[in-house]
Amino acid sequence: LTGEKKALATKEEALTKKEEEFTKKAEELMEEGDALTDEGKPLPCVSVPEPDFWESLPLRSPSGHKSNSKESSGAVSLLSNGNGGSTKLQLGSLSFSALPLCVSPCWPPAGNPFASWPSDLPKCCMEAEFYALATKCLPSSIEAQERSKTNMVMAANALYTSLLNPQYNITLPEQCQPELFTKVNAIGLPALNGEGKTVSLNTYDEACTYTLCGMYDSYFSSATETNHIFYNSPPIGFALIFFSGVGFFLVLEMVGRFFVSPFAGPFGLATAQHQEAANAIPAKKAVATTIVYNGTWKKCDIMGSLITYSPNVGGSFYKIIRWRAYNFEWFARLFKTHHIFEQALQTCAHRPPSIVDSTLLFGYFEVAVKMPFLTGSFCADTLPGSAFRPLMRALAWLAAHNLVYDDLKPDNVMVTDKEAFLVDYEDLREAEDGGNVAEVAWELIVKRFPAVAQQSTWHSEFVGSVKNHKCGAE
């Protein structure tokens, strides 16, 4: 018995050390930042920066080429030479958020069953994060004692003092510590307790890895180092997480970076609810576009190979933005604002000539912005007088659709013989709820071009133009 106790103590010490390492790793994975919002409330998200568990999966590159660098001349090479010369997958970071970007979640009429879950990935794995939730819904005959930071563990004979009754001489197992502090409120009623288990981060990591393999096979299997494939909607995949007969679906969305969100469930496996969730997975085929890279592409002076610009490609201009160029929040905002912008282009009968078409395309850990190829010159330091009114018409049209142009500067205005065009719509943002979008946009104009404020009628003309566009007037 003494030997067994020593062995158990050693095992318990090792488990405690492992738990401490897991907790430390989870804390290290946390990073500050806002995620998507659910009914206007900010939800935190977590980034997992290239952990080792992503490197265990063999995967060929589109062209069969093995590269030592994480960034190749292609879109983004997430492949590198591993031990023995085998090619291994090296994912970048992923973002876990409460709401999907481009897919409508399949939740019951009662609402989001994940709303009360922790809103970041490491905490979703920790059983202690769910103790309070587990005792939220109890029968009227059961009471739960409060759990605090100083009272996280309770021995069974402290919770159920009757176990100390010498009449039955009850012997409890080592470390008998119920995880739910629940008791009946009267003698003779059915008891209730339970057990939760911490899930390894590998559960999510492996599910996402395997699903990403399927996404690559579905969307990008015909890509090469020079021929990159893009789609008119984000490539998506679905991961089924299940344990003890219960499961739920995650949705994986590739919008420059890798976004992971709850999609449906929880449900019992092979039940009607499981089938309903599976039926809700969309089957709409995305439209592919192949963009050919060659030596005539230009690199961004600041971002280098993370952003490249095309020459005239069949009358179109492409700007390729790779996943390392910006963080999750930037790509999420880009997707949302560009969707609003494209919808406005399609539905608005009247738009000023100074607004040009712009389409967002989605590739393998990169996005492409497609615009008409314009022949003209960018304004270097100051705007010519002829460009002010076209610029303000464009900004008023954007404001009428609740969009504010944050990156207002001369070199985002292209001037041709006949017109001035506002370009580079990646830095659009939605105006805050309750704010006067016309005044917000006007303040940005005056801040960047103070001379505008000296024109006594321009402010009223701008506000009136925003109002007219909202009402559908020309």
Short mmCIF file of C-alpha atoms in Angstrom, two decimals:
data_model
loop_
_atom_site.label_atom_id
_atom_site.label_comp_id
_atom_site.label_asym_id
_atom_site.label_seq_id
_atom_site.Cartn_x
_atom_site.Cartn_y
_atom_site.Cartn_z
CA LEU A 1 0.00 0.00 0.00
CA THR A 2 2.83 2.38 0.81
CA GLY A 3 4.40 1.71 -2.58
CA GLU A 4 1.07 2.25 -4.31
CA LYS A 5 0.55 5.56 -2.49
CA LYS A 6 4.01 6.75 -3.53
CA ALA A 7 3.30 5.77 -7.14
CA LEU A 8 -0.04 7.59 -7.03
CA ALA A 9 1.62 10.67 -5.52
CA THR A 10 4.23 10.66 -8.30
CA LYS A 11 1.51 10.28 -10.93
CA GLU A 12 -0.54 13.09 -9.36
CA GLU A 13 2.54 15.35 -9.33
CA ALA A 14 3.14 14.63 -13.01
CA LEU A 15 -0.51 15.35 -13.85
CA THR A 16 -0.38 18.60 -11.89
CA LYS A 17 2.75 19.64 -13.78
CA LYS A 18 1.11 18.74 -17.10
CA GLU A 19 -1.97 20.78 -16.19
CA GLU A 20 0.22 23.74 -15.27
CA GLU A 21 2.02 23.47 -18.62
CA PHE A 22 -1.32 23.30 -20.44
CA THR A 23 -2.61 26.36 -18.57
CA LYS A 24 0.60 28.26 -19.31
CA LYS A 25 0.37 27.35 -22.99
CA ALA A 26 -3.27 28.47 -23.12
CA GLU A 27 -2.33 31.82 -21.55
CA GLU A 28 0.50 32.29 -24.04
CA LEU A 29 -1.88 31.71 -26.92
CA MET A 30 -4.16 34.54 -25.83
CA GLU A 31 -3.72 37.84 -27.62
CA GLU A 32 -5.53 41.11 -27.29
CA GLY A 33 -7.96 42.30 -29.97
CA ASP A 34 -11.59 42.57 -30.84
CA ALA A 35 -13.35 39.86 -32.77
CA LEU A 36 -16.60 39.87 -34.66
CA THR A 37 -19.55 41.29 -32.78
CA ASP A 38 -22.77 39.61 -31.71
CA GLU A 39 -25.56 42.16 -31.46
CA GLY A 40 -23.06 44.95 -31.01
CA LYS A 41 -21.17 43.31 -28.14
CA PRO A 42 -17.45 42.74 -28.72
CA LEU A 43 -16.30 39.16 -28.44
CA PRO A 44 -12.64 38.40 -27.78
CA CYS A 45 -10.80 35.99 -30.08
CA VAL A 46 -7.59 34.05 -29.78
CA SER A 47 -4.78 33.60 -32.27
CA VAL A 48 -2.73 30.40 -32.28
CA PRO A 49 0.65 31.34 -33.80
CA GLU A 50 2.11 28.42 -35.75
CA PRO A 51 2.27 25.80 -32.95
CA ASP A 52 4.17 22.56 -33.51
CA PHE A 53 1.04 20.45 -33.86
CA TRP A 54 0.40 21.97 -37.31
CA GLU A 55 3.70 20.56 -38.58
CA SER A 56 2.81 16.86 -38.33
CA LEU A 57 0.81 16.53 -41.55
CA PRO A 58 2.46 15.61 -44.88
CA LEU A 59 1.05 17.65 -47.77
CA ARG A 60 2.34 18.27 -51.27
CA SER A 61 2.67 21.76 -52.69
CA PRO A 62 0.51 22.64 -55.72
CA SER A 63 3.42 22.22 -58.11
CA GLY A 64 5.18 19.43 -56.25
CA HIS A 65 7.97 21.89 -55.41
CA LYS A 66 9.50 21.69 -51.95
CA SER A 67 10.52 25.04 -50.60
CA ASN A 68 12.58 25.86 -47.52
CA SER A 69 10.81 29.20 -47.07
CA LYS A 70 7.36 29.72 -45.62
CA GLU A 71 6.75 32.46 -48.18
CA SER A 72 7.34 31.41 -51.80
CA SER A 73 6.80 33.40 -54.94
CA GLY A 74 3.28 31.97 -54.96
CA ALA A 75 0.27 33.07 -52.93
CA VAL A 76 1.47 31.71 -49.60
CA SER A 77 3.51 28.55 -49.30
CA LEU A 78 2.69 26.95 -45.98
CA LEU A 79 5.04 24.11 -46.83
CA SER A 80 8.59 23.51 -45.70
CA ASN A 81 11.10 20.69 -45.70
CA GLY A 82 10.82 18.55 -42.62
CA ASN A 83 13.03 15.75 -41.33
CA GLY A 84 13.96 13.29 -44.04
CA GLY A 85 13.04 15.77 -46.75
CA SER A 86 9.29 15.25 -46.32
CA THR A 87 7.07 18.25 -46.93
CA LYS A 88 5.07 19.33 -43.91
CA LEU A 89 2.15 21.66 -43.46
CA GLN A 90 2.82 24.83 -41.50
CA LEU A 91 -0.38 26.68 -40.84
CA GLY A 92 -0.37 30.25 -39.75
CA SER A 93 -2.54 31.37 -36.90
CA LEU A 94 -6.26 30.72 -36.72
CA SER A 95 -9.00 32.83 -35.17
CA PHE A 96 -11.77 31.34 -33.05
CA SER A 97 -14.80 33.62 -32.94
CA ALA A 98 -18.42 33.33 -31.86
CA LEU A 99 -19.99 34.07 -35.25
CA PRO A 100 -19.07 32.94 -38.78
CA LEU A 101 -18.14 35.58 -41.36
CA CYS A 102 -19.95 34.33 -44.44
CA VAL A 103 -22.12 31.36 -43.36
CA SER A 104 -25.43 31.56 -41.51
CA PRO A 105 -25.17 29.26 -38.46
CA CYS A 106 -27.73 26.47 -38.01
CA TRP A 107 -29.07 27.11 -34.54
CA PRO A 108 -32.46 26.22 -33.03
CA PRO A 109 -35.20 28.89 -32.75
CA ALA A 110 -34.27 29.43 -29.12
CA GLY A 111 -30.99 31.02 -30.19
CA ASN A 112 -27.27 30.37 -30.15
CA PRO A 113 -26.52 27.33 -27.94
CA PHE A 114 -22.86 28.43 -27.83
CA ALA A 115 -23.66 31.95 -26.57
CA SER A 116 -22.77 31.06 -22.97
CA TRP A 117 -19.55 29.27 -23.91
CA PRO A 118 -16.16 30.90 -23.37
CA SER A 119 -15.42 32.95 -26.45
CA ASP A 120 -11.85 31.83 -27.07
CA LEU A 121 -10.40 28.49 -28.01
CA PRO A 122 -8.13 27.59 -25.05
CA LYS A 123 -10.91 28.28 -22.54
CA CYS A 124 -13.33 26.14 -24.57
CA CYS A 125 -10.99 23.23 -23.84
CA MET A 126 -10.84 23.72 -20.06
CA GLU A 127 -13.41 21.84 -18.00
CA ALA A 128 -13.25 24.42 -15.17
CA GLU A 129 -14.71 27.02 -17.55
CA PHE A 130 -17.92 24.96 -17.74
CA TYR A 131 -18.57 24.19 -14.06
CA ALA A 132 -20.84 27.18 -13.59
CA LEU A 133 -22.70 26.46 -16.85
CA ALA A 134 -23.22 22.85 -15.81
CA THR A 135 -25.19 23.93 -12.73
CA LYS A 136 -27.17 26.72 -14.43
CA CYS A 137 -30.07 24.36 -15.14
CA LEU A 138 -30.99 22.10 -12.24
CA PRO A 139 -34.20 20.39 -11.12
CA SER A 140 -36.01 22.17 -8.31
CA SER A 141 -34.96 19.43 -5.89
CA ILE A 142 -31.23 20.11 -6.39
CA GLU A 143 -29.18 22.99 -4.97
CA ALA A 144 -25.67 23.99 -6.01
CA GLN A 145 -23.14 25.51 -3.66
CA GLU A 146 -21.22 28.52 -4.93
CA ARG A 147 -17.79 27.95 -6.37
CA SER A 148 -15.12 30.64 -5.98
CA LYS A 149 -11.47 31.03 -6.91
CA THR A 150 -10.55 29.99 -3.38
CA ASN A 151 -13.09 27.16 -3.35
CA MET A 152 -12.55 25.37 -6.66
CA VAL A 153 -12.09 21.90 -5.15
CA MET A 154 -14.12 20.12 -2.49
CA ALA A 155 -13.66 16.65 -1.07
CA ALA A 156 -16.66 14.33 -1.36
CA ASN A 157 -16.96 13.86 2.42
CA ALA A 158 -16.96 17.65 2.85
CA LEU A 159 -19.80 18.07 0.35
CA TYR A 160 -21.68 14.97 1.53
CA THR A 161 -20.91 14.85 5.26
CA SER A 162 -23.05 11.74 5.71
CA LEU A 163 -20.20 9.77 4.12
CA LEU A 164 -18.44 10.14 7.48
CA ASN A 165 -21.16 8.06 9.19
CA PRO A 166 -19.28 5.31 11.07
CA GLN A 167 -22.27 2.98 10.66
CA TYR A 168 -21.22 2.04 7.11
CA ASN A 169 -17.45 2.65 7.32
CA ILE A 170 -17.33 4.07 3.75
CA THR A 171 -13.90 4.19 2.13
CA LEU A 172 -13.51 6.78 -0.66
CA PRO A 173 -11.06 6.65 -3.57
CA GLU A 174 -7.96 8.84 -3.55
CA GLN A 175 -8.72 12.44 -4.59
CA CYS A 176 -12.47 11.87 -4.51
CA GLN A 177 -13.50 15.44 -5.39
CA PRO A 178 -16.85 15.95 -7.11
CA GLU A 179 -16.75 18.61 -9.82
CA LEU A 180 -20.35 19.69 -9.30
CA PHE A 181 -21.13 21.00 -5.82
CA THR A 182 -24.73 19.76 -5.87
CA LYS A 183 -26.98 18.34 -3.13
CA VAL A 184 -30.64 17.45 -2.75
CA ASN A 185 -32.65 19.90 -0.64
CA ALA A 186 -34.66 17.18 1.13
CA ILE A 187 -34.15 13.55 2.15
CA GLY A 188 -35.37 10.86 -0.26
CA LEU A 189 -35.03 12.78 -3.54
CA PRO A 190 -32.99 11.71 -6.61
CA ALA A 191 -29.37 12.87 -6.43
CA LEU A 192 -27.47 14.62 -9.22
CA ASN A 193 -23.76 15.06 -9.91
CA GLY A 194 -21.46 14.59 -12.87
CA GLU A 195 -18.01 14.75 -14.39
CA GLY A 196 -16.39 17.04 -16.95
CA LYS A 197 -13.17 16.52 -18.85
CA THR A 198 -10.63 18.96 -20.23
CA VAL A 199 -10.32 18.60 -23.99
CA SER A 200 -6.87 18.92 -25.51
CA LEU A 201 -6.26 21.76 -27.94
CA ASN A 202 -5.26 18.97 -30.31
CA THR A 203 -8.94 18.07 -30.62
CA TYR A 204 -9.56 21.33 -32.46
CA ASP A 205 -6.17 21.43 -34.13
CA GLU A 206 -6.50 17.98 -35.66
CA ALA A 207 -10.10 18.55 -36.76
CA CYS A 208 -9.10 21.82 -38.42
CA THR A 209 -6.04 20.24 -40.05
CA TYR A 210 -8.00 17.36 -41.56
CA THR A 211 -10.75 19.70 -42.75
CA LEU A 212 -8.20 22.06 -44.29
CA CYS A 213 -6.78 19.09 -46.22
CA GLY A 214 -10.25 18.50 -47.64
CA MET A 215 -10.62 22.20 -48.46
CA TYR A 216 -7.29 22.21 -50.29
CA ASP A 217 -8.32 19.14 -52.27
CA SER A 218 -11.68 20.67 -53.14
CA TYR A 219 -10.64 24.22 -53.98
CA PHE A 220 -6.94 24.38 -54.83
CA SER A 221 -5.79 20.99 -56.11
CA SER A 222 -5.17 22.32 -59.65
CA ALA A 223 -3.16 25.37 -58.54
CA THR A 224 0.51 25.80 -59.45
CA GLU A 225 3.19 28.20 -58.29
CA THR A 226 2.34 30.62 -61.08
CA ASN A 227 -1.38 29.87 -61.53
CA HIS A 228 -3.21 30.84 -58.36
CA ILE A 229 -6.87 30.03 -57.91
CA PHE A 230 -9.34 32.48 -56.37
CA TYR A 231 -13.07 32.23 -55.72
CA ASN A 232 -15.95 34.69 -55.65
CA SER A 233 -16.82 33.55 -52.11
CA PRO A 234 -14.59 32.31 -49.28
CA PRO A 235 -13.55 28.64 -49.41
CA ILE A 236 -15.23 26.91 -46.49
CA GLY A 237 -15.11 23.58 -44.71
CA PHE A 238 -16.90 21.96 -41.79
CA ALA A 239 -15.37 20.03 -38.89
CA LEU A 240 -17.38 17.65 -36.71
CA ILE A 241 -16.20 17.62 -33.09
CA PHE A 242 -17.68 14.70 -31.15
CA PHE A 243 -17.24 12.85 -27.88
CA SER A 244 -19.34 10.29 -25.99
CA GLY A 245 -22.09 10.32 -28.59
CA VAL A 246 -22.48 14.11 -28.63
CA GLY A 247 -21.16 16.39 -31.37
CA PHE A 248 -21.23 19.82 -32.95
CA PHE A 249 -20.05 21.35 -36.22
CA LEU A 250 -17.41 24.04 -36.65
CA VAL A 251 -17.21 26.08 -39.85
CA LEU A 252 -13.79 26.98 -41.26
CA GLU A 253 -13.62 30.05 -43.51
CA MET A 254 -10.59 31.15 -45.52
CA VAL A 255 -10.65 34.95 -45.77
CA GLY A 256 -6.96 35.74 -46.11
CA ARG A 257 -6.55 34.07 -42.75
CA PHE A 258 -8.20 31.01 -41.22
CA PHE A 259 -11.38 31.70 -39.24
CA VAL A 260 -13.07 29.03 -37.07
CA SER A 261 -16.58 29.42 -35.60
CA PRO A 262 -19.36 27.21 -34.16
CA PHE A 263 -21.89 26.31 -36.87
CA ALA A 264 -24.44 23.85 -35.48
CA GLY A 265 -25.24 21.69 -32.47
CA PRO A 266 -24.69 20.37 -29.94
CA PHE A 267 -26.65 17.23 -30.90
CA GLY A 268 -26.67 13.51 -30.31
CA LEU A 269 -24.84 11.61 -33.05
CA ALA A 270 -27.10 9.99 -35.63
CA THR A 271 -30.17 11.85 -34.35
CA ALA A 272 -32.66 13.96 -36.29
CA GLN A 273 -30.87 17.07 -35.00
CA HIS A 274 -27.57 15.75 -36.38
CA GLN A 275 -29.17 15.20 -39.79
CA GLU A 276 -30.77 18.65 -39.68
CA ALA A 277 -27.37 20.23 -39.01
CA ALA A 278 -25.77 18.21 -41.83
CA ASN A 279 -28.54 19.27 -44.22
CA ALA A 280 -27.87 22.93 -43.35
CA ILE A 281 -24.30 22.72 -44.70
CA PRO A 282 -24.43 24.77 -47.92
CA ALA A 283 -23.70 23.03 -51.22
CA LYS A 284 -23.42 26.10 -53.45
CA LYS A 285 -20.46 25.85 -55.80
CA ALA A 286 -18.04 28.78 -55.74
CA VAL A 287 -16.93 30.32 -59.03
CA ALA A 288 -13.18 30.05 -59.65
CA THR A 289 -10.81 32.56 -61.25
CA THR A 290 -7.21 31.74 -62.17
CA ILE A 291 -4.67 34.54 -61.81
CA VAL A 292 -1.30 34.02 -63.49
CA TYR A 293 1.76 35.43 -61.75
CA ASN A 294 4.75 36.43 -63.85
CA GLY A 295 7.79 38.69 -63.68
CA THR A 296 5.84 41.86 -64.49
CA TRP A 297 4.08 41.97 -61.12
CA LYS A 298 5.19 44.72 -58.72
CA LYS A 299 5.80 44.40 -55.00
CA CYS A 300 4.52 46.87 -52.43
CA ASP A 301 7.36 49.14 -51.25
CA ILE A 302 6.30 48.75 -47.62
CA MET A 303 4.90 45.19 -47.44
CA GLY A 304 7.25 43.56 -49.94
CA SER A 305 6.09 40.14 -51.15
CA LEU A 306 3.09 40.25 -48.80
CA ILE A 307 1.28 42.55 -51.24
CA THR A 308 1.80 42.53 -55.02
CA TYR A 309 0.18 44.45 -57.88
CA SER A 310 -0.58 43.19 -61.38
CA PRO A 311 -0.09 44.95 -64.69
CA ASN A 312 -3.02 45.26 -67.11
CA VAL A 313 -4.56 41.77 -67.14
CA GLY A 314 -7.33 41.74 -69.74
CA GLY A 315 -8.44 45.22 -68.73
CA SER A 316 -8.32 44.43 -64.99
CA PHE A 317 -5.96 45.30 -62.15
CA TYR A 318 -5.31 42.89 -59.26
CA LYS A 319 -3.93 43.58 -55.83
CA ILE A 320 -2.92 40.38 -53.99
CA ILE A 321 -2.78 40.54 -50.18
CA ARG A 322 -1.24 37.60 -48.33
CA TRP A 323 -2.23 36.40 -44.89
CA ARG A 324 0.86 37.75 -43.08
CA ALA A 325 0.19 41.30 -44.25
CA TYR A 326 -2.56 42.02 -41.68
CA ASN A 327 -4.20 40.57 -38.58
CA PHE A 328 -7.55 38.79 -38.20
CA GLU A 329 -9.46 41.93 -37.35
CA TRP A 330 -8.32 43.61 -40.56
CA PHE A 331 -9.38 40.70 -42.80
CA ALA A 332 -12.72 40.35 -41.00
CA ARG A 333 -13.42 44.06 -41.49
CA LEU A 334 -12.29 43.86 -45.13
CA PHE A 335 -14.76 41.04 -45.80
CA LYS A 336 -17.67 42.80 -44.13
CA THR A 337 -17.17 46.28 -45.61
CA HIS A 338 -16.35 45.01 -49.09
CA HIS A 339 -19.52 42.91 -49.04
CA ILE A 340 -21.56 46.03 -48.23
CA PHE A 341 -19.69 47.93 -50.96
CA GLU A 342 -20.29 45.25 -53.61
CA GLN A 343 -23.99 45.00 -52.66
CA ALA A 344 -24.31 48.79 -53.05
CA LEU A 345 -22.66 48.61 -56.49
CA GLN A 346 -25.18 45.99 -57.60
CA THR A 347 -28.35 47.54 -56.17
CA CYS A 348 -27.78 51.29 -56.45
CA ALA A 349 -29.08 52.77 -59.70
CA HIS A 350 -27.10 56.01 -59.33
CA ARG A 351 -23.45 56.13 -58.41
CA PRO A 352 -20.89 58.79 -59.25
CA PRO A 353 -18.34 58.04 -62.00
CA SER A 354 -15.58 58.56 -59.45
CA ILE A 355 -16.55 55.24 -57.76
CA VAL A 356 -15.04 52.28 -59.62
CA ASP A 357 -15.98 48.60 -59.50
CA SER A 358 -14.11 46.52 -56.95
CA THR A 359 -14.47 42.79 -56.30
CA LEU A 360 -12.94 40.77 -53.48
CA LEU A 361 -11.69 37.29 -54.43
CA PHE A 362 -10.57 34.56 -52.01
CA GLY A 363 -7.54 32.32 -52.45
CA TYR A 364 -5.30 29.97 -50.51
CA PHE A 365 -4.36 32.15 -47.51
CA GLU A 366 -4.56 35.29 -49.63
CA VAL A 367 -7.19 37.60 -51.08
CA ALA A 368 -7.27 39.49 -54.37
CA VAL A 369 -8.92 42.84 -55.03
CA LYS A 370 -10.00 43.11 -58.67
CA MET A 371 -10.62 46.55 -60.21
CA PRO A 372 -10.75 47.97 -63.75
CA PHE A 373 -7.32 48.92 -65.06
CA LEU A 374 -7.23 52.73 -65.25
CA THR A 375 -4.77 54.79 -67.28
CA GLY A 376 -3.92 57.99 -65.47
CA SER A 377 -1.73 59.35 -62.72
CA PHE A 378 -1.97 59.28 -58.94
CA CYS A 379 -1.90 62.57 -57.07
CA ALA A 380 1.44 62.84 -55.31
CA ASP A 381 1.01 65.44 -52.55
CA THR A 382 -1.94 67.66 -53.38
CA LEU A 383 -5.18 67.25 -55.25
CA PRO A 384 -5.86 69.36 -58.34
CA GLY A 385 -8.94 71.53 -58.00
CA SER A 386 -10.79 69.52 -60.64
CA ALA A 387 -10.55 66.41 -58.46
CA PHE A 388 -12.25 67.80 -55.34
CA ARG A 389 -15.88 67.54 -56.45
CA PRO A 390 -15.55 64.01 -57.95
CA LEU A 391 -13.80 62.96 -54.73
CA MET A 392 -16.55 64.41 -52.53
CA ARG A 393 -19.28 62.79 -54.66
CA ALA A 394 -17.57 59.44 -54.15
CA LEU A 395 -17.23 59.95 -50.39
CA ALA A 396 -20.86 61.09 -50.13
CA TRP A 397 -22.02 57.97 -51.99
CA LEU A 398 -20.03 55.77 -49.61
CA ALA A 399 -21.39 57.63 -46.58
CA ALA A 400 -24.94 57.10 -47.87
CA HIS A 401 -24.25 53.37 -47.59
CA ASN A 402 -22.85 53.79 -44.07
CA LEU A 403 -19.23 53.40 -45.20
CA VAL A 404 -16.40 55.73 -44.21
CA TYR A 405 -13.19 55.97 -46.23
CA ASP A 406 -10.42 55.95 -43.64
CA ASP A 407 -7.35 56.09 -45.88
CA LEU A 408 -8.07 59.45 -47.51
CA LYS A 409 -4.94 60.79 -49.20
CA PRO A 410 -3.93 62.14 -52.63
CA ASP A 411 -2.25 58.93 -53.82
CA ASN A 412 -5.56 57.09 -53.48
CA VAL A 413 -7.05 59.36 -56.12
CA MET A 414 -6.29 58.66 -59.78
CA VAL A 415 -6.78 61.49 -62.26
CA THR A 416 -7.36 60.86 -65.97
CA ASP A 417 -8.14 63.23 -68.81
CA LYS A 418 -11.88 63.05 -68.13
CA GLU A 419 -12.40 62.06 -64.49
CA ALA A 420 -10.91 61.67 -61.02
CA PHE A 421 -11.37 58.23 -59.42
CA LEU A 422 -11.29 57.18 -55.78
CA VAL A 423 -9.47 53.83 -55.56
CA ASP A 424 -8.15 51.41 -52.90
CA TYR A 425 -11.29 50.42 -50.97
CA GLU A 426 -9.58 48.06 -48.51
CA ASP A 427 -9.64 50.66 -45.72
CA LEU A 428 -13.38 51.25 -45.72
CA ARG A 429 -15.08 50.88 -42.36
CA GLU A 430 -18.67 50.89 -41.22
CA ALA A 431 -19.85 54.00 -39.41
CA GLU A 432 -20.63 53.39 -35.75
CA ASP A 433 -24.25 52.87 -34.81
CA GLY A 434 -25.98 56.08 -33.82
CA GLY A 435 -23.32 58.28 -35.40
CA ASN A 436 -23.92 60.88 -38.09
CA VAL A 437 -22.05 59.26 -40.95
CA ALA A 438 -22.19 62.40 -43.13
CA GLU A 439 -20.50 64.50 -40.44
CA VAL A 440 -17.93 61.78 -39.70
CA ALA A 441 -17.01 61.61 -43.39
CA TRP A 442 -16.88 65.41 -43.67
CA GLU A 443 -14.54 65.69 -40.67
CA LEU A 444 -12.14 63.25 -42.36
CA ILE A 445 -12.22 65.32 -45.54
CA VAL A 446 -11.49 68.57 -43.69
CA LYS A 447 -8.77 66.91 -41.62
CA ARG A 448 -6.99 65.71 -44.75
CA PHE A 449 -7.77 68.71 -46.99
CA PRO A 450 -8.22 71.80 -44.76
CA ALA A 451 -8.81 74.06 -47.78
CA VAL A 452 -12.22 72.42 -48.28
CA ALA A 453 -13.50 74.08 -45.10
CA GLN A 454 -13.00 77.49 -46.72
CA GLN A 455 -15.66 76.71 -49.32
CA SER A 456 -18.77 77.98 -47.52
CA THR A 457 -21.33 75.88 -49.43
CA TRP A 458 -19.45 72.61 -49.76
CA HIS A 459 -20.44 71.26 -46.34
CA SER A 460 -24.16 71.67 -46.95
CA GLU A 461 -23.76 70.26 -50.48
CA PHE A 462 -21.93 67.21 -49.12
CA VAL A 463 -24.53 66.51 -46.41
CA GLY A 464 -27.33 67.02 -48.93
CA SER A 465 -25.65 64.64 -51.37
CA VAL A 466 -25.43 61.94 -48.69
CA LYS A 467 -29.12 62.39 -47.93
CA ASN A 468 -30.08 62.23 -51.61
CA HIS A 469 -28.13 59.02 -52.16
CA LYS A 470 -29.85 57.46 -49.14
CA CYS A 471 -33.21 58.35 -50.65
CA GLY A 472 -32.19 56.92 -54.02
CA ALA A 473 -32.02 60.29 -55.79
CA GLU A 474 -29.36 60.99 -58.39
#
